[in-house]
Amino acid sequence: MSDLTDLPSPVPPSVTAAWIGLMRAQRIVLAAIEADLKAAGLPPLGWYDVLLELARATEGRLRPFEIEKRTLLTQYNLSRLIDRLEGKGLVQKALSGEDGRGRWVVITQDGRAMQARMWAVYSRALSDHVGRKLDESSADALASLLAKLTDGG
Amino acid sequence: MSDLTDLPSPVPPSVTAAWIGLMRAQRIVLAAIEADLKAAGLPPLGWYDVLLELARATEGRLRPFEIEKRTLLTQYNLSRLIDRLEGKGLVQKALSGEDGRGRWVVITQDGRAMQARMWAVYSRALSDHVGRKLDESSADALASLLAKLTDGG
DNA sequence: GCGACATAGATGCAATAGCATGTACCTGCT
DNA sequence: AGCAGGTACATGCTATTGCATCTATGTCGC
């Protein structure tokens, strides 16, 4: 009886190494950053992503489906994340005039303050866990290699 | 009142770009691979990681804490994942003679078969979502840049 | 051998993610 | 206008995760 695991893989070792490295690096760095946020008594990174998009948007507001595209959050997770943000007073929901199906999610002053407080910790964590390990040209090179993975096709 | 978000970030743009690229690439590729597994009626990637480690281990068995180190799973998640694997007959738990606290997790024949079935799909997905987008030298370069992020310090 | 502390693993409970579906509204066709 | 289908968002239910803690055993110093 042959064992498929013994057959030579059609996947070049460099490709598996890249993939495993991608998973490991993302998990390890993300865990480190989340730990720093938690140690500072701040909410998880997902909150930051939403707050940042809102803070950058004109009039500090976006439709949920716009946030969804920008953040890669799923529709149902975003729906509930917005509820939590609203529960903490960081955003408000408003009815959309133009589209009766839609809602606006509007960032509050507390929301902007939270985004800034989180960035203070987040940016330090980024410097620490990414910047300290890659010089700028390596970081550029990494970013452009990663972009190849997500570009269309 | 100053707004921290307007202060120049201490983080170089290349570093943020690398980090955002890392998050995006990992999420997108992982989601694509998980989708392929699911479409084939197979369990998620976490199962594969554990089964592969067991399949590679001598006598097809490892202690939970050994699996934990190899996979980056947390202790409590692994404990429950093993329960699920056992529930499907893919592994068995056995008492450890040497260390009364310990258990052995032993892969079954069904477990080996599942690992092989998953690899068939997984390897195709890897070729498709990673190999097809990176030539081998790019993949090597990516792997070594990523390694810098996880190396000590 | 006993007590203090560490390690291996399990587990109750609360929070979050995933899935399927529901509701409301929109758009386009007839 | 009326219906078919699509989009935007919410939600009930289940599965998984995270956290804190528990049990059991091991190790070390005395």
Coordinates of C-alpha atoms (C1' of nucleotides) in Angstrom, one line a residue:
Chain A
M1 CA 0.0 0.0 0.0
S2 CA 1.5 3.3 -1.0
D3 CA 1.5 6.3 1.2
L4 CA 0.7 9.5 -0.5
T5 CA 2.8 11.4 2.0
D6 CA 5.8 9.6 0.6
L7 CA 5.2 10.8 -3.0
P8 CA 7.3 13.7 -4.0
S9 CA 5.2 16.8 -3.5
P10 CA 4.3 18.9 -6.5
V11 CA 5.0 21.9 -4.4
P12 CA 8.5 23.3 -4.4
P13 CA 10.2 23.5 -1.0
S14 CA 10.7 27.2 -1.5
V15 CA 6.9 27.7 -1.8
T16 CA 6.1 25.6 1.3
A17 CA 8.8 27.5 3.2
A18 CA 7.3 30.8 2.1
W19 CA 3.8 29.7 3.2
I20 CA 4.9 28.3 6.5
G21 CA 6.9 31.4 7.2
L22 CA 3.9 33.5 6.3
M23 CA 1.7 31.7 8.8
R24 CA 4.3 31.7 11.5
A25 CA 5.4 35.3 11.1
Q26 CA 1.8 36.6 11.0
R27 CA 0.7 34.7 14.1
I28 CA 3.8 35.5 16.1
V29 CA 3.9 39.2 15.3
L30 CA 0.1 39.5 15.7
A31 CA 0.1 37.8 19.0
A32 CA 2.9 40.0 20.2
I33 CA 1.1 43.1 19.1
E34 CA -2.2 42.0 20.6
A35 CA -0.4 41.2 23.9
D36 CA 1.0 44.8 24.0
L37 CA -2.5 46.2 23.4
K38 CA -4.0 44.0 26.1
A39 CA -1.2 44.9 28.5
A40 CA -2.1 48.5 28.0
G41 CA -5.7 47.8 28.8
L42 CA -6.8 48.4 25.2
P43 CA -9.2 46.5 22.9
P44 CA -8.0 44.2 20.2
L45 CA -6.6 45.2 16.8
G46 CA -9.9 44.6 15.0
W47 CA -11.4 47.6 16.8
Y48 CA -8.5 49.7 15.7
D49 CA -8.9 48.8 12.0
V50 CA -12.5 49.9 12.1
L51 CA -11.9 53.1 14.1
L52 CA -9.0 54.0 11.8
E53 CA -11.1 53.6 8.6
L54 CA -13.8 55.8 10.2
A55 CA -11.4 58.4 11.4
R56 CA -10.0 58.7 7.9
A57 CA -13.3 58.8 6.2
T58 CA -14.9 62.1 5.3
E59 CA -17.2 63.2 8.1
G60 CA -16.0 60.3 10.1
R61 CA -18.6 58.0 8.7
L62 CA -18.9 55.0 6.5
R63 CA -21.4 52.4 5.5
P64 CA -20.8 48.9 7.0
F65 CA -20.2 47.4 3.6
E66 CA -17.5 50.0 2.9
I67 CA -15.8 49.1 6.2
E68 CA -16.1 45.4 5.2
K69 CA -14.2 45.9 2.0
R70 CA -11.5 47.9 3.6
T71 CA -10.9 45.5 6.5
L72 CA -11.5 42.0 5.2
L73 CA -13.9 41.5 8.1
T74 CA -16.9 39.3 7.3
Q75 CA -20.3 40.9 7.1
Y76 CA -21.7 39.2 10.2
N77 CA -18.6 39.7 12.3
L78 CA -18.5 43.4 11.4
S79 CA -22.2 43.8 12.2
R80 CA -21.5 42.5 15.7
L81 CA -18.2 44.4 16.1
I82 CA -20.1 47.6 15.3
D83 CA -22.6 46.7 18.0
R84 CA -19.7 46.4 20.5
L85 CA -18.1 49.6 19.4
E86 CA -21.5 51.3 19.8
G87 CA -21.9 49.7 23.2
K88 CA -18.7 51.4 24.3
G89 CA -19.7 54.7 22.8
L90 CA -16.9 54.7 20.2
V91 CA -19.3 54.9 17.2
Q92 CA -22.9 55.7 16.6
K93 CA -25.3 54.2 14.1
A94 CA -27.5 56.4 12.0
L95 CA -30.0 55.8 9.3
S96 CA -29.0 56.4 5.8
G97 CA -31.2 58.8 3.9
E98 CA -30.3 57.8 0.4
D99 CA -30.5 54.1 0.8
G100 CA -33.2 52.8 3.1
R101 CA -31.3 49.6 3.6
G102 CA -28.2 51.2 4.8
R103 CA -26.8 52.6 8.0
W104 CA -24.1 55.0 8.6
V105 CA -21.5 54.2 11.2
V106 CA -20.2 57.4 12.6
I107 CA -17.1 57.7 14.8
T108 CA -17.6 59.6 18.1
Q109 CA -15.1 61.8 19.8
D110 CA -14.5 59.0 22.2
G111 CA -13.9 56.8 19.2
R112 CA -11.3 59.2 17.8
A113 CA -9.6 59.4 21.2
M114 CA -9.5 55.6 21.4
Q115 CA -8.1 55.3 18.0
A116 CA -5.3 57.7 19.0
R117 CA -4.6 55.9 22.3
M118 CA -4.5 52.6 20.4
W119 CA -2.1 54.0 17.8
A120 CA 0.3 55.1 20.5
V121 CA 0.6 51.5 21.7
Y122 CA 0.2 49.9 18.3
S123 CA 2.9 52.0 16.6
R124 CA 5.4 51.2 19.4
A125 CA 4.5 47.6 19.0
L126 CA 5.1 47.8 15.3
S127 CA 8.5 49.4 15.7
D128 CA 9.3 46.8 18.3
H129 CA 8.1 43.6 16.6
V130 CA 8.6 44.6 12.9
G131 CA 10.7 47.7 12.5
R132 CA 13.4 46.5 14.8
K133 CA 13.8 43.3 12.8
L134 CA 13.8 44.7 9.3
D135 CA 15.7 47.6 7.8
E136 CA 13.7 49.8 5.5
S137 CA 14.9 48.2 2.3
S138 CA 14.0 44.7 3.7
A139 CA 10.6 46.0 4.7
D140 CA 10.1 47.4 1.2
A141 CA 11.1 44.1 -0.3
L142 CA 8.9 42.2 2.0
A143 CA 5.9 44.4 1.2
S144 CA 6.3 44.0 -2.5
L145 CA 6.7 40.2 -2.3
L146 CA 3.6 40.0 -0.2
A147 CA 1.7 42.1 -2.6
K148 CA 2.4 39.6 -5.3
L149 CA 0.4 37.1 -3.3
T150 CA -2.7 39.3 -3.1
D151 CA -2.6 40.8 -6.5
G152 CA -5.3 39.6 -8.9
G153 CA -5.1 36.3 -10.6
Chain B
M1 CA -6.4 70.2 21.2
S2 CA -3.9 68.2 19.3
D3 CA -4.8 65.0 17.5
L4 CA -2.3 62.2 17.9
T5 CA -3.3 60.8 14.6
D6 CA -1.8 63.9 13.0
L7 CA 1.5 63.5 14.6
P8 CA 4.1 62.0 12.3
S9 CA 4.3 58.3 13.0
P10 CA 7.5 57.0 14.4
V11 CA 7.0 54.0 12.2
P12 CA 8.5 54.2 8.7
P13 CA 6.0 53.7 5.9
S14 CA 7.9 50.7 4.6
V15 CA 7.4 49.0 8.0
T16 CA 3.6 49.6 8.1
A17 CA 3.4 48.5 4.5
A18 CA 5.2 45.3 5.3
W19 CA 2.9 44.7 8.3
I20 CA -0.3 45.4 6.5
G21 CA 0.9 43.3 3.6
L22 CA 1.6 40.5 6.0
M23 CA -1.8 40.6 7.6
R24 CA -3.6 40.8 4.2
A25 CA -1.6 38.2 2.5
Q26 CA -1.9 35.7 5.3
R27 CA -5.6 36.2 5.6
I28 CA -6.4 36.1 2.0
V29 CA -4.3 33.1 1.2
L30 CA -5.4 31.2 4.3
A31 CA -9.0 31.9 3.5
A32 CA -8.5 30.6 0.0
I33 CA -6.9 27.5 1.2
E34 CA -9.5 26.8 3.8
A35 CA -12.2 27.3 1.2
D36 CA -10.6 24.7 -1.0
L37 CA -10.4 22.3 1.9
K38 CA -14.0 22.9 2.8
A39 CA -15.1 22.6 -0.8
A40 CA -13.5 19.1 -0.8
G41 CA -15.4 18.2 2.3
L42 CA -12.3 18.2 4.4
P43 CA -11.6 19.6 7.9
P44 CA -9.7 22.8 8.5
L45 CA -6.0 23.3 8.3
G46 CA -5.5 23.1 12.1
W47 CA -6.3 19.4 11.9
Y48 CA -3.8 18.9 9.2
D49 CA -1.0 20.5 11.2
V50 CA -1.6 18.2 14.1
L51 CA -2.0 15.1 11.9
L52 CA 1.2 15.9 10.0
E53 CA 3.3 16.3 13.1
L54 CA 2.0 13.0 14.4
A55 CA 2.5 11.3 11.0
R56 CA 6.1 12.4 11.0
A57 CA 6.8 11.5 14.6
T58 CA 8.4 8.2 15.5
E59 CA 5.8 5.6 16.2
G60 CA 3.2 8.2 15.1
R61 CA 2.8 9.6 18.5
L62 CA 3.7 12.8 20.4
R63 CA 2.9 14.4 23.7
P64 CA 0.4 17.2 23.6
F65 CA 3.0 19.8 24.7
E66 CA 5.3 18.7 21.9
I67 CA 2.5 19.3 19.4
E68 CA 1.9 22.6 21.0
K69 CA 5.4 23.8 20.4
R70 CA 5.5 22.6 16.8
T71 CA 2.2 24.1 15.8
L72 CA 1.8 27.3 17.9
L73 CA -1.6 26.2 19.0
T74 CA -2.4 27.2 22.5
Q75 CA -2.6 24.6 25.2
Y76 CA -6.4 24.7 25.7
N77 CA -7.2 24.9 22.0
L78 CA -5.0 21.9 21.3
S79 CA -6.5 20.0 24.2
R80 CA -9.9 20.4 22.6
L81 CA -8.7 19.9 19.1
I82 CA -7.3 16.5 20.1
D83 CA -10.7 15.7 21.6
R84 CA -12.3 16.4 18.2
L85 CA -9.7 14.4 16.4
E86 CA -10.2 11.5 18.7
G87 CA -14.0 11.9 18.3
K88 CA -13.5 11.3 14.5
G89 CA -11.2 8.4 15.1
L90 CA -8.1 10.1 13.7
V91 CA -6.1 9.9 16.8
Q92 CA -6.2 8.0 20.1
K93 CA -5.1 9.1 23.5
A94 CA -2.9 6.8 25.6
L95 CA -1.5 7.1 29.1
S96 CA 2.2 7.9 29.3
G97 CA 4.2 5.4 31.3
E98 CA 7.2 7.6 32.1
D99 CA 5.3 10.7 33.1
G100 CA 2.1 10.2 35.0
R101 CA 0.9 13.7 34.0
G102 CA 1.3 13.0 30.4
R103 CA -0.7 11.5 27.6
W104 CA 0.4 10.2 24.3
V105 CA -1.5 11.2 21.2
V106 CA -1.2 8.5 18.6
I107 CA -2.3 8.8 15.0
T108 CA -4.5 6.1 13.7
Q109 CA -4.7 4.6 10.2
D110 CA -7.7 6.7 9.6
G111 CA -5.7 9.6 10.7
R112 CA -2.9 8.9 8.3
A113 CA -5.4 8.5 5.5
M114 CA -7.0 11.8 6.4
Q115 CA -3.6 13.5 6.4
A116 CA -2.9 12.2 3.0
R117 CA -6.3 13.2 1.6
M118 CA -5.9 16.6 3.0
W119 CA -2.4 17.0 1.6
A120 CA -3.7 16.2 -1.9
V121 CA -6.0 19.2 -1.6
Y122 CA -3.7 21.3 0.4
S123 CA -0.8 20.9 -1.9
R124 CA -2.9 21.8 -4.9
A125 CA -4.2 24.9 -3.1
L126 CA -0.6 25.9 -2.2
S127 CA 0.5 25.6 -5.8
D128 CA -2.5 27.6 -6.8
H129 CA -2.5 30.4 -4.3
V130 CA 1.2 30.7 -3.6
G131 CA 3.3 28.8 -6.1
R132 CA 1.5 30.3 -9.1
K133 CA 2.2 33.9 -7.8
L134 CA 5.8 33.6 -6.8
D135 CA 8.7 32.1 -8.7
E136 CA 11.1 30.0 -6.7
S137 CA 13.6 32.7 -6.1
S138 CA 10.8 35.1 -4.9
A139 CA 9.5 32.4 -2.7
D140 CA 13.0 31.9 -1.2
A141 CA 13.4 35.6 -0.7
L142 CA 10.0 35.9 1.0
A143 CA 10.8 33.0 3.3
S144 CA 14.0 34.5 4.4
L145 CA 12.6 37.9 5.0
L146 CA 9.8 36.4 7.0
A147 CA 12.3 34.4 9.0
K148 CA 13.9 37.7 10.1
L149 CA 10.6 38.5 11.8
T150 CA 10.4 35.4 13.9
D151 CA 14.1 34.9 14.7
G152 CA 15.0 35.6 18.3
G153 CA 15.4 39.0 19.7
Chain C
dG1 C1' 9.3 12.2 53.4
dC2 C1' 7.3 16.8 53.3
dG3 C1' 6.2 21.2 51.7
dA4 C1' 6.8 24.7 48.0
dC5 C1' 6.7 25.3 43.5
dA6 C1' 6.7 23.8 38.5
dT7 C1' 4.7 21.2 34.6
dA8 C1' 1.1 18.5 31.8
dG9 C1' -3.3 18.6 30.7
dA10 C1' -8.5 19.3 31.3
dT11 C1' -12.5 22.0 31.9
dG12 C1' -16.4 25.6 33.2
dC13 C1' -17.7 29.7 31.5
dA14 C1' -17.9 33.9 28.8
dA15 C1' -16.8 36.0 24.4
dT16 C1' -16.3 35.7 19.6
dA17 C1' -16.6 33.5 14.9
dG18 C1' -19.1 30.9 11.3
dC19 C1' -23.2 29.6 9.1
dA20 C1' -27.8 29.9 7.6
dT21 C1' -31.5 32.5 7.3
dG22 C1' -34.5 36.6 8.0
dT23 C1' -36.0 41.4 7.2
dA24 C1' -36.1 45.4 4.7
dC25 C1' -35.2 47.9 0.8
dC26 C1' -33.6 48.5 -3.9
dT27 C1' -33.5 47.7 -9.1
dG28 C1' -35.0 46.2 -13.4
dC29 C1' -38.4 44.0 -16.2
dT30 C1' -42.9 43.6 -17.9
Chain D
dA1 C1' -48.0 48.8 -10.7
dG2 C1' -46.3 44.1 -9.7
dC3 C1' -43.1 40.7 -9.4
dA4 C1' -38.2 38.5 -9.6
dG5 C1' -34.1 39.0 -8.1
dG6 C1' -30.2 41.4 -5.8
dT7 C1' -28.0 44.2 -2.0
dA8 C1' -27.5 45.8 2.9
dC9 C1' -27.7 44.5 7.3
dA10 C1' -29.3 41.7 11.4
dT11 C1' -29.8 37.6 14.1
dG12 C1' -30.6 32.7 16.1
dC13 C1' -27.9 28.9 16.6
dT14 C1' -23.8 26.2 16.9
dA15 C1' -18.8 25.8 17.1
dT16 C1' -14.6 27.5 18.4
dT17 C1' -11.6 30.6 21.2
dG18 C1' -9.9 32.7 25.2
dC19 C1' -9.4 33.0 30.1
dA20 C1' -9.1 31.4 34.5
dT21 C1' -8.7 27.7 37.2
dC22 C1' -8.6 22.8 38.6
dT23 C1' -6.5 18.2 39.1
dA24 C1' -2.7 15.3 39.0
dT25 C1' 1.9 14.5 39.0
dG26 C1' 6.7 15.7 38.9
dT27 C1' 11.1 18.1 41.1
dC28 C1' 13.8 20.2 44.3
dG29 C1' 15.4 21.6 48.9
dC30 C1' 15.5 20.4 53.3

